Coordinates of C-alpha atoms and ligand atoms in Angstrom, one line a residue:
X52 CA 0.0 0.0 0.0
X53 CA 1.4 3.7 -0.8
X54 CA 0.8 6.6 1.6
X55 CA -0.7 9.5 0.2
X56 CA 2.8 11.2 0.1
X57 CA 4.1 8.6 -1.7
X58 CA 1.1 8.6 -4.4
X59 CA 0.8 12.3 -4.7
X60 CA 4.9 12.7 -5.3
X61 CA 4.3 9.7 -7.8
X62 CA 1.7 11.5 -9.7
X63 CA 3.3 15.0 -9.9
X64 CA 7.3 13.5 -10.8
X65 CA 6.1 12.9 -14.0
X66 CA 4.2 16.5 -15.0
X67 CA 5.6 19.7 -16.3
X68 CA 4.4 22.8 -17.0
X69 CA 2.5 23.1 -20.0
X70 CA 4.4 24.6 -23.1
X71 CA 3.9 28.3 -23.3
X72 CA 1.1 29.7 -25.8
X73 CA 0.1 33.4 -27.3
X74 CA -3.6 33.7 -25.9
X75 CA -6.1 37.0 -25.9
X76 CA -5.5 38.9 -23.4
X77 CA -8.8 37.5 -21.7
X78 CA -8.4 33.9 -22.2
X79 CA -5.2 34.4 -20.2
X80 CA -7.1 35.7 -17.2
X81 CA -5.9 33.6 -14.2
X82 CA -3.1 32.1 -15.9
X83 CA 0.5 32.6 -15.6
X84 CA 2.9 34.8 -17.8
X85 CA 5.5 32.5 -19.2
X86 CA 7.9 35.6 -20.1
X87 CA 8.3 38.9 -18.7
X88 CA 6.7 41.1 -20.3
X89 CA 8.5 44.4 -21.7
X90 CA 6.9 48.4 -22.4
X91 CA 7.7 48.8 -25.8
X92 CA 6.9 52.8 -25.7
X93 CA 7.0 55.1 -23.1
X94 CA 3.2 55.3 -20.8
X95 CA 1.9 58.0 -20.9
X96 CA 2.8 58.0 -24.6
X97 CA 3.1 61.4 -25.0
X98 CA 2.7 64.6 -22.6
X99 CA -1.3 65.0 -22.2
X100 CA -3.4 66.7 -19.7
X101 CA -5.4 65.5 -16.5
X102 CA -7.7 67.8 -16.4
X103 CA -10.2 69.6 -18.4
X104 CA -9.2 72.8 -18.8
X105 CA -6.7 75.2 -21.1
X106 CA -3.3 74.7 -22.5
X107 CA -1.4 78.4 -21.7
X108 CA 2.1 79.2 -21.0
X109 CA 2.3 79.6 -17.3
X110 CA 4.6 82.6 -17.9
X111 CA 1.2 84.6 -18.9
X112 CA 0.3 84.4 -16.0
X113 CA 1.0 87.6 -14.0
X114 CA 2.2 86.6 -10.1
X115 CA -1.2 88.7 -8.8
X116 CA -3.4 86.5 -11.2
X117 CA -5.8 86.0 -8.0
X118 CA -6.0 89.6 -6.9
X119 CA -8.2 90.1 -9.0
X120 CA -6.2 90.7 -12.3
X121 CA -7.4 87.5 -14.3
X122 CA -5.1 87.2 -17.2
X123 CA -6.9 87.0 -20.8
X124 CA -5.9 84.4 -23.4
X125 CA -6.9 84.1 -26.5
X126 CA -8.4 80.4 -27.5
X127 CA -6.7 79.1 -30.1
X128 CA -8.0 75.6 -30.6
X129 CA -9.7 73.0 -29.0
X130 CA -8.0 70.0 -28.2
X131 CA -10.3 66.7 -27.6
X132 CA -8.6 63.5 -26.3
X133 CA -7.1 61.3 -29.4
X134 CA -6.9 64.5 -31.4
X135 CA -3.8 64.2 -34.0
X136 CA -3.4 67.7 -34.9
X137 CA -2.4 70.2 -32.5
X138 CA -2.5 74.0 -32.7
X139 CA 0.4 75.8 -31.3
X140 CA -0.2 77.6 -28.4
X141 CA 1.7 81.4 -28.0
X142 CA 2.5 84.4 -26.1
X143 CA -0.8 85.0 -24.8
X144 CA -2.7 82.3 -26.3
X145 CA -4.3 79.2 -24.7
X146 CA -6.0 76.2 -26.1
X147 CA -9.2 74.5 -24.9
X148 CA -7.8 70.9 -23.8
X149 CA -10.1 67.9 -22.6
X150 CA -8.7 65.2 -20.0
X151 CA -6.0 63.0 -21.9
X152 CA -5.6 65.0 -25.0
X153 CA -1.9 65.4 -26.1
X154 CA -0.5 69.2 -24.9
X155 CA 0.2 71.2 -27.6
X156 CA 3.3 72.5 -28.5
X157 CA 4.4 76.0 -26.9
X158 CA 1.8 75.1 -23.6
X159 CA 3.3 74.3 -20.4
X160 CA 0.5 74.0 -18.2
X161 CA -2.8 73.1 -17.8
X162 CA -5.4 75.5 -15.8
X163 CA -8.2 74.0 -14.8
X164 CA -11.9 74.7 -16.4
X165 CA -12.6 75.2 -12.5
X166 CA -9.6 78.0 -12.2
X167 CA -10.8 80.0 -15.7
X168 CA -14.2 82.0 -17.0
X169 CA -14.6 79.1 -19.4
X170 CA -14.7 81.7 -22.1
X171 CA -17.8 82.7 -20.9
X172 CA -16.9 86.4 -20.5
X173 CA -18.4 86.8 -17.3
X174 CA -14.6 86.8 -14.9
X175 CA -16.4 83.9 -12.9
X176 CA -15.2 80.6 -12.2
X177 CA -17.1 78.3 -14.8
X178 CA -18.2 75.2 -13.3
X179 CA -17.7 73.1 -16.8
X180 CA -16.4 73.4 -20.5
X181 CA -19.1 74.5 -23.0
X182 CA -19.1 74.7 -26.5
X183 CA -16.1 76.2 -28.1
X184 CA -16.8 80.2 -29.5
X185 CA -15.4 82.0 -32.4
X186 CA -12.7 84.5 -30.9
X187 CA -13.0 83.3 -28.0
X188 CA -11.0 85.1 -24.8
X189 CA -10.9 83.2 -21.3
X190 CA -9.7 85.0 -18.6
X191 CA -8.0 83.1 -16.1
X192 CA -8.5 83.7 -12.5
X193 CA -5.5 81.8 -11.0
X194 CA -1.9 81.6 -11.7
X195 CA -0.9 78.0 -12.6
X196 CA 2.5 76.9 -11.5
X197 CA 5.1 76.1 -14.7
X198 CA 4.3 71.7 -15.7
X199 CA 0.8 71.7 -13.5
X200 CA -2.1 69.4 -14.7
X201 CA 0.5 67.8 -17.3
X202 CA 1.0 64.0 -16.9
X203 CA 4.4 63.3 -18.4
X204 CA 5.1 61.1 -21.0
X205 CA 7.2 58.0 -19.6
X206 CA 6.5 59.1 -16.1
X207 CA 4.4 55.9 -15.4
X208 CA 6.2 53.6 -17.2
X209 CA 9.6 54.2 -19.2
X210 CA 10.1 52.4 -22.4
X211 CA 12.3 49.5 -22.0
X212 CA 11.0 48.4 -18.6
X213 CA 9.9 45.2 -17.5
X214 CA 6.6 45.5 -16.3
X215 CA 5.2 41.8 -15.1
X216 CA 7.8 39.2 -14.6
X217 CA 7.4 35.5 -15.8
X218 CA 5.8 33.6 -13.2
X219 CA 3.0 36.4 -12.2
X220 CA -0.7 35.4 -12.2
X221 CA -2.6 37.3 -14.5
X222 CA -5.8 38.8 -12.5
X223 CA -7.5 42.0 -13.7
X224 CA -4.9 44.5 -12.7
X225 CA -2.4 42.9 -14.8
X226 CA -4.5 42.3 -17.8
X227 CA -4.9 45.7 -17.7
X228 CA -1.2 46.5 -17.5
X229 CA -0.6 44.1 -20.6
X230 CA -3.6 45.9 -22.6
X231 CA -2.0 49.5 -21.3
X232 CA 1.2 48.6 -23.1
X233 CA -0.4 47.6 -26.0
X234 CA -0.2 44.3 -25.4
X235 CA -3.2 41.6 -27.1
X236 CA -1.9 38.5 -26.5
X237 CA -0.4 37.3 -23.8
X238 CA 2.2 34.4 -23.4
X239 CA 1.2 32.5 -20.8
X240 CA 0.6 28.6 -19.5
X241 CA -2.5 27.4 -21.2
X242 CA -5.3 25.9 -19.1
X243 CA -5.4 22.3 -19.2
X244 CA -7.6 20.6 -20.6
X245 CA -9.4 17.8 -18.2
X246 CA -11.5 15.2 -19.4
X247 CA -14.1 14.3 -16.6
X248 CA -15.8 11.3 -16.7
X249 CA -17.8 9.0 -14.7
X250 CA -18.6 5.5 -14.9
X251 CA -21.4 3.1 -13.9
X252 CA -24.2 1.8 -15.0
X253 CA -26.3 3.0 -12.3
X254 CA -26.0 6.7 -13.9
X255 CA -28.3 8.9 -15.5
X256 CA -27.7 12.6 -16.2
X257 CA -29.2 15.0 -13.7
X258 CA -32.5 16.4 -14.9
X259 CA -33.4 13.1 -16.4
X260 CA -35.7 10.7 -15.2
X261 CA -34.4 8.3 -12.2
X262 CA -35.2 4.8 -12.7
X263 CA -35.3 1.6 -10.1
X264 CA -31.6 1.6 -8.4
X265 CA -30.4 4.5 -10.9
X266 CA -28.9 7.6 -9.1
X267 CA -27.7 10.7 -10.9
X268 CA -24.3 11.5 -11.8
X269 CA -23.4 13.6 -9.5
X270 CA -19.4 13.1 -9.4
X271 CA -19.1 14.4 -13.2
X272 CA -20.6 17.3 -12.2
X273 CA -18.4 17.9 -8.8
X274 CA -15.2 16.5 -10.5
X275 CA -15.5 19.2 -13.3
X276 CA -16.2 22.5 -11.6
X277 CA -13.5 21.6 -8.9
X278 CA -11.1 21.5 -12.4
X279 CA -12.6 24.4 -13.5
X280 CA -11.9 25.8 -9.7
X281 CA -8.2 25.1 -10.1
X282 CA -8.1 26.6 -13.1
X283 CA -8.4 24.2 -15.7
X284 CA -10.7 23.8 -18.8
X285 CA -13.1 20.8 -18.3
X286 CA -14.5 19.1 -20.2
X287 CA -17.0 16.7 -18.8
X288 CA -18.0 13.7 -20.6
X289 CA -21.1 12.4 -19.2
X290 CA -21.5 9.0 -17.0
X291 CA -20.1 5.7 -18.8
X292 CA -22.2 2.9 -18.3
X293 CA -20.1 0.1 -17.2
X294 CA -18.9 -1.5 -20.3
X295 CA -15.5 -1.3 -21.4
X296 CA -15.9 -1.4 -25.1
X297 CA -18.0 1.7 -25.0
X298 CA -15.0 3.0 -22.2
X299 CA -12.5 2.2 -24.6
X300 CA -14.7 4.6 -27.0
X301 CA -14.5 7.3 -25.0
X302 CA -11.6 7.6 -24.2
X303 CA -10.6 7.1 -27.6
X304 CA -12.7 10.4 -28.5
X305 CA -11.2 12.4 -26.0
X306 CA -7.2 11.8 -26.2
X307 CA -7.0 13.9 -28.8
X308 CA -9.1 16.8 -27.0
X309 CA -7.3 16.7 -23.6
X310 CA -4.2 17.4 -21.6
X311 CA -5.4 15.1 -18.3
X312 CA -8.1 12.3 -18.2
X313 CA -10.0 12.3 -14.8
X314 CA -12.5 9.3 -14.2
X315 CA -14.5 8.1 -11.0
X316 CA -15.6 4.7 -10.4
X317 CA -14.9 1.5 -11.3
X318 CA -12.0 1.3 -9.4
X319 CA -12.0 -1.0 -6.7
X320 CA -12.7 -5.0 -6.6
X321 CA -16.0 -5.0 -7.7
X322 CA -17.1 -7.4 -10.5
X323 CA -18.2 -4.3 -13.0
X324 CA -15.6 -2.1 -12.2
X325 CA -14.7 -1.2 -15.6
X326 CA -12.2 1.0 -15.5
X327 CA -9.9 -1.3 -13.6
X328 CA -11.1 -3.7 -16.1
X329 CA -10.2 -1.5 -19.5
X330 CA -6.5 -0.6 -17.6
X331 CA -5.4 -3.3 -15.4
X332 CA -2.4 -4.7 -17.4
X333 CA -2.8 -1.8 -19.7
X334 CA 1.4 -0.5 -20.0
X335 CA 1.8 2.4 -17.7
X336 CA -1.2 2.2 -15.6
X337 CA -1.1 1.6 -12.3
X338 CA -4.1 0.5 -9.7
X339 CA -2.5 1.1 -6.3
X340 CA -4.2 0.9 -2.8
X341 CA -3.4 4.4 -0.6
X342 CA -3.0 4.5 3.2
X343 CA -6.0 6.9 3.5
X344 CA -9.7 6.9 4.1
X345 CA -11.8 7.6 2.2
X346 CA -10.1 6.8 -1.8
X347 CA -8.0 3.4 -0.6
X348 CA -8.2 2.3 -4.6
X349 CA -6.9 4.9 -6.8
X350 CA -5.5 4.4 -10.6
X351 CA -3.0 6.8 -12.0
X352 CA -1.0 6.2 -14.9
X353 CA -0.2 7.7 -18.3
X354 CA -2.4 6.9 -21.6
X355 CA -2.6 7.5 -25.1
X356 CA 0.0 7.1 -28.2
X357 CA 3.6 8.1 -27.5
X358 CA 4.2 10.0 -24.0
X359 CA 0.6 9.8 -23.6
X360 CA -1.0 11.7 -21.1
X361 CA -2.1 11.5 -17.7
X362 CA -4.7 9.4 -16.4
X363 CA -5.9 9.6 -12.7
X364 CA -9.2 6.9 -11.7
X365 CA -10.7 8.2 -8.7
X366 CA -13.1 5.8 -6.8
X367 CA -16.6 6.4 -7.3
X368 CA -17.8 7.5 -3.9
X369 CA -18.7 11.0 -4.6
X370 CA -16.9 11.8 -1.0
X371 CA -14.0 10.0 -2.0
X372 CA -13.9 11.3 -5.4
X373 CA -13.9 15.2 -4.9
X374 CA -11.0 14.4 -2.0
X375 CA -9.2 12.7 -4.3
X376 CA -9.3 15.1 -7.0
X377 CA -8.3 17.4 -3.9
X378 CA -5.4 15.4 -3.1
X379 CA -3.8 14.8 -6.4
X380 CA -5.6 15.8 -9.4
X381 CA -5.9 19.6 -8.4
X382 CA -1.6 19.5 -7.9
X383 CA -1.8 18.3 -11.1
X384 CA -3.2 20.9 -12.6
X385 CA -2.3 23.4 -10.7
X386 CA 1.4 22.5 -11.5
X387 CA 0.5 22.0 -15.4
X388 CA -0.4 25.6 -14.8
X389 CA 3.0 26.5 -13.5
X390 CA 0.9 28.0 -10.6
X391 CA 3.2 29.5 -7.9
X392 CA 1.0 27.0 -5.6
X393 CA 0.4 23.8 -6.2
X394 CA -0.9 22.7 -2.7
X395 CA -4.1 24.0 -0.8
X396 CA -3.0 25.8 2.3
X397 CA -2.5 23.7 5.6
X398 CA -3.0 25.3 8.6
X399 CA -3.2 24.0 12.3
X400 CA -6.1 23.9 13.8
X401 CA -8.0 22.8 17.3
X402 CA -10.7 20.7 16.6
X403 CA -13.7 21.0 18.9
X404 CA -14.9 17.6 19.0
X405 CA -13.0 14.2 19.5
X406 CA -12.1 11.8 16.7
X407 CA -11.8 8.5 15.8
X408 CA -9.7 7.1 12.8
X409 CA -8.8 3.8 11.5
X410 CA -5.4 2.6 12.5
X411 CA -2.9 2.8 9.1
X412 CA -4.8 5.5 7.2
X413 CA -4.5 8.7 6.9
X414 CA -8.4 10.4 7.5
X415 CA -9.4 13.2 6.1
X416 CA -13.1 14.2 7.8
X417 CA -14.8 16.8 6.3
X418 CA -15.0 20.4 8.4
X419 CA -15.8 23.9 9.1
X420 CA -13.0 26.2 9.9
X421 CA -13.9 29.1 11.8
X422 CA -11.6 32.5 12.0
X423 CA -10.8 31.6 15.7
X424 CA -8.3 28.6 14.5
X425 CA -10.7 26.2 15.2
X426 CA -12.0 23.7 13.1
X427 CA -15.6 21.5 13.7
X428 CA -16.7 17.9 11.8
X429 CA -19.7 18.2 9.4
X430 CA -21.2 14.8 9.0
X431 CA -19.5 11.2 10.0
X432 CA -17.0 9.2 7.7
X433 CA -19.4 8.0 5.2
X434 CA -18.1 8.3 1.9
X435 CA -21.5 8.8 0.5
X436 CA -22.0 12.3 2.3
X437 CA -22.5 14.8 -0.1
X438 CA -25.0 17.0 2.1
X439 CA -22.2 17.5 4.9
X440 CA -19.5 18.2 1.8
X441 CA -21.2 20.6 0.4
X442 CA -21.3 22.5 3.9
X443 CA -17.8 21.6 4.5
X444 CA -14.9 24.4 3.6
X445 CA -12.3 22.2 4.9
X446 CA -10.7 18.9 5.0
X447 CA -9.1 17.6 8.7
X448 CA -6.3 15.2 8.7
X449 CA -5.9 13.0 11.2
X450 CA -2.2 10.7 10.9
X451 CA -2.2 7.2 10.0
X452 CA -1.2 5.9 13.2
X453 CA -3.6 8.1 15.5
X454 CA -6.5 6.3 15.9
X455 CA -8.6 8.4 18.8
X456 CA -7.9 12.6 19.2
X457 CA -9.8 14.3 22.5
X458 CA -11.6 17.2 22.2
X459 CA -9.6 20.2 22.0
X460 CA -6.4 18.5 20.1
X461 CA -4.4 20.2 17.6
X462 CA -5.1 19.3 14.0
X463 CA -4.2 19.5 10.2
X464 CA -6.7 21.0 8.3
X465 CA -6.2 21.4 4.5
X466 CA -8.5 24.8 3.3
X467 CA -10.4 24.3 0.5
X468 CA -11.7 28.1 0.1
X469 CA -10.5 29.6 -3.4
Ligands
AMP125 P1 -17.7 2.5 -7.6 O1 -16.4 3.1 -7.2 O2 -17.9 2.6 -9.1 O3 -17.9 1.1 -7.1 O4 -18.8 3.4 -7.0 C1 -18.9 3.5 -5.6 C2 -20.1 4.2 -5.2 O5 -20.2 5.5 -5.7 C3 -21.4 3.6 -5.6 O6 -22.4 3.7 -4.6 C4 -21.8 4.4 -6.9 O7 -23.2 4.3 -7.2 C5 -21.4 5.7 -6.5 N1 -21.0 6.5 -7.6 C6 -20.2 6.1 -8.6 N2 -20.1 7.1 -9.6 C7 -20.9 8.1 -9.2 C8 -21.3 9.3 -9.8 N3 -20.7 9.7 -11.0 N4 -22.1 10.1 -9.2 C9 -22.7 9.7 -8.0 N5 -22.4 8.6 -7.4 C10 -21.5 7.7 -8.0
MG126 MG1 -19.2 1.8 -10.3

């Protein structure tokens, strides 16, 4: 029998980082920059304003501006925000300029709308720009100090610089970035893709009728969003009855289309389990029995033509699935990802109630772990229990050779929040 260490290290020796890939910048969303990424040009790009208001040469301005001696300009131009052409601004000239336009040449300052008569002739502060007038005069109430309301081209990010190094997660902030520098692909570690299937001939697919000793497939369902959760594209193939020519089928279909093949059931000694069945003696697959409870039986090897690719049967117990796909699938991807973590968090924890655990296996009981540090059983041990996983946000560990914790002991618990 292997230990879960032992398995897990097994399973993960033999995957690598997927190869990098050029994807739109919103495919890459989550996933992680595989070079570092370089400005090309300066950002800003070029000198441009940050405020509505008028392009003037701060010189104009005489040092008693707010004594009431408003300095008149006269408007020039009008300057809107991509505009290409630019007027030149003189001696005593000023030009209307909108929030991000480029500062035209001559200017070096920006007043404020707020600080000027907005043209309007009347020597009070105008609340907003309005429409641009023929020989047009503003008077301007304030003096503006030399570079004011100018953001400087290159003064957030100079041309040349490394930006987001390789290795960096790609949320929002750094999509944005990417975008910002004109980026719209980035090079990043593709999601993998996971084929999820279930087997057993007792399933039928949520939503459809239930007949005599038929139970939904539940596990396809769980097995794919936690893939998705972990960042990988899933693919979920539907419950295989328990037949391995139409398993063989299957599978066939999907090598092609994935990067990991995740099944449950049909793992253990049972006389239909088919997927032991289709892959027992099969090169390079391996049905192994694990020191832990629940998921003893668990098949892992590689399949397909050449290298192949991975394969990782998960007992059917939907319990014993989803911590199995905890345990060593979601590494898996995780590390296919080139994810800076590949493990859920750990944390210590004290549990509240006492336990009990089978002598030579690890446990893992389903919990709730509260802010405090400590951590409280949902449900028993039944590997059937989806009610009390679905209220679960942890998993406790309790060591193979510990059969009986008190109240109050110190614990493992392995986080499963996202
Ligand atoms: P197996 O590992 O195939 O022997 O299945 C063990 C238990 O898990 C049986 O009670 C199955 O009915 C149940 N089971 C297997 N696959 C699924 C599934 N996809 N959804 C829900 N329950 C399942
Ligand atoms: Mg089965």
């Amino acid at each position: 029998m292997w230990t879960v260490d032992e398995h897990r290290d097994d399973v993960l020796s033999g995957i690598a980082p997927l190869p990098p890939a050029d994807l739109p910048l919103l495919d890459a969303q989550g996933c992680v920059l595989a070079e570092d990424a370089v400005a090309a040009t300066d950002l800003p790009p070029f000198d441009n304003s940050s405020m509505d208001g008028y392009a003037l040469r701060s010189g104009d301005l005489p040092d008693d501006t707010a004594d009431g001696h408003p300095a008149a300009l006269a408007v020039v131009g009008d300057i809107a925000a991509g505009a290409g052409e630019l007027p030149g601004v003189g001696a005593g000239q000023a030009a209307r300029i909108m929030t991000g336009a480029p500062v035209p040449p001559g200017a070096d300052a920006v007043a404020p709308v707020e600080w000027t008569d907005g043209g309007t002739g009347t020597g009070r502060p105008a609340d907003a720009m309005t429409a641009a007038v023929a020989d047009e005069h503003v008077l301007v109430l304030r003096p503006v100090a030399a570079g004011a309301h100018i953001r400087r081209r290159g003064s957030d990010i100079a041309a040349g610089t490394t930006v987001l190094t390789a290795g960096t997660v790609l949320g929002p902030t750094q999509i944005g970035l990417l975008a910002a520098i004109g980026r719209g692909t980035a090079r990043v570690r593709p999601r993998p893709r996971v084929a999820v299937l279930s087997t057993g001939s007792e399933l039928v697919q949520p939503g459809e009728p239930v007949g005599p000793g038929r139970i939904p497939d539940s596990n396809s369902f769980a097995l794919a969003a936690a893939a998705r959760a972990a960042g990988a594209d899933a693919i979920r193939v539907g419950g295989v009855p328990d037949d391995a020519d139409v398993l063989r089928a299957v599978l066939a279909e999907q090598l092609g289309a994935a990067d990991l093949v995740v099944t449950s059931g049909g793992v253990s000694v049972g006389a239909y389990d088919v997927v032991k069945e289709v892959f027992d003696g099969y090169g390079g697959v391996d049905f192994r029995r694990l020191r832990m409870q629940p998921g003893k039986p668990q098949g892992f090897g590689r399949i397909g033509d050449g290298p192949g690719i991975p394969l990782l049967a998960l007992p059917g117990n939907p319990v014993s699935a989803y911590i199995s796909f905890e345990l060593f699938v979601r590494p898996v991807i995780r590390t296919m990802l080139g994810a800076p973590d590949v493990h859920r968090p750990v944390v210590r924890a004290v549990c509240t109630e006492a336990l009990r655990s089978p002598a030579g296996r690890r446990q893992f009981l389903r919990g709730r772990y509260a802010p405090d540090g400590t951590v409280t059983p949902v449900g028993g041990a039944g590997s059937h229990l989806v009610g009390a996983l679905a209220r679960a946000d942890c998993l406790i560990t309790v060591p193979e050779d510990t059969t009986a914790l008190p109240a109050g002991s110190a614990v493992d618990v392995v986080l499963l929040t996202d």
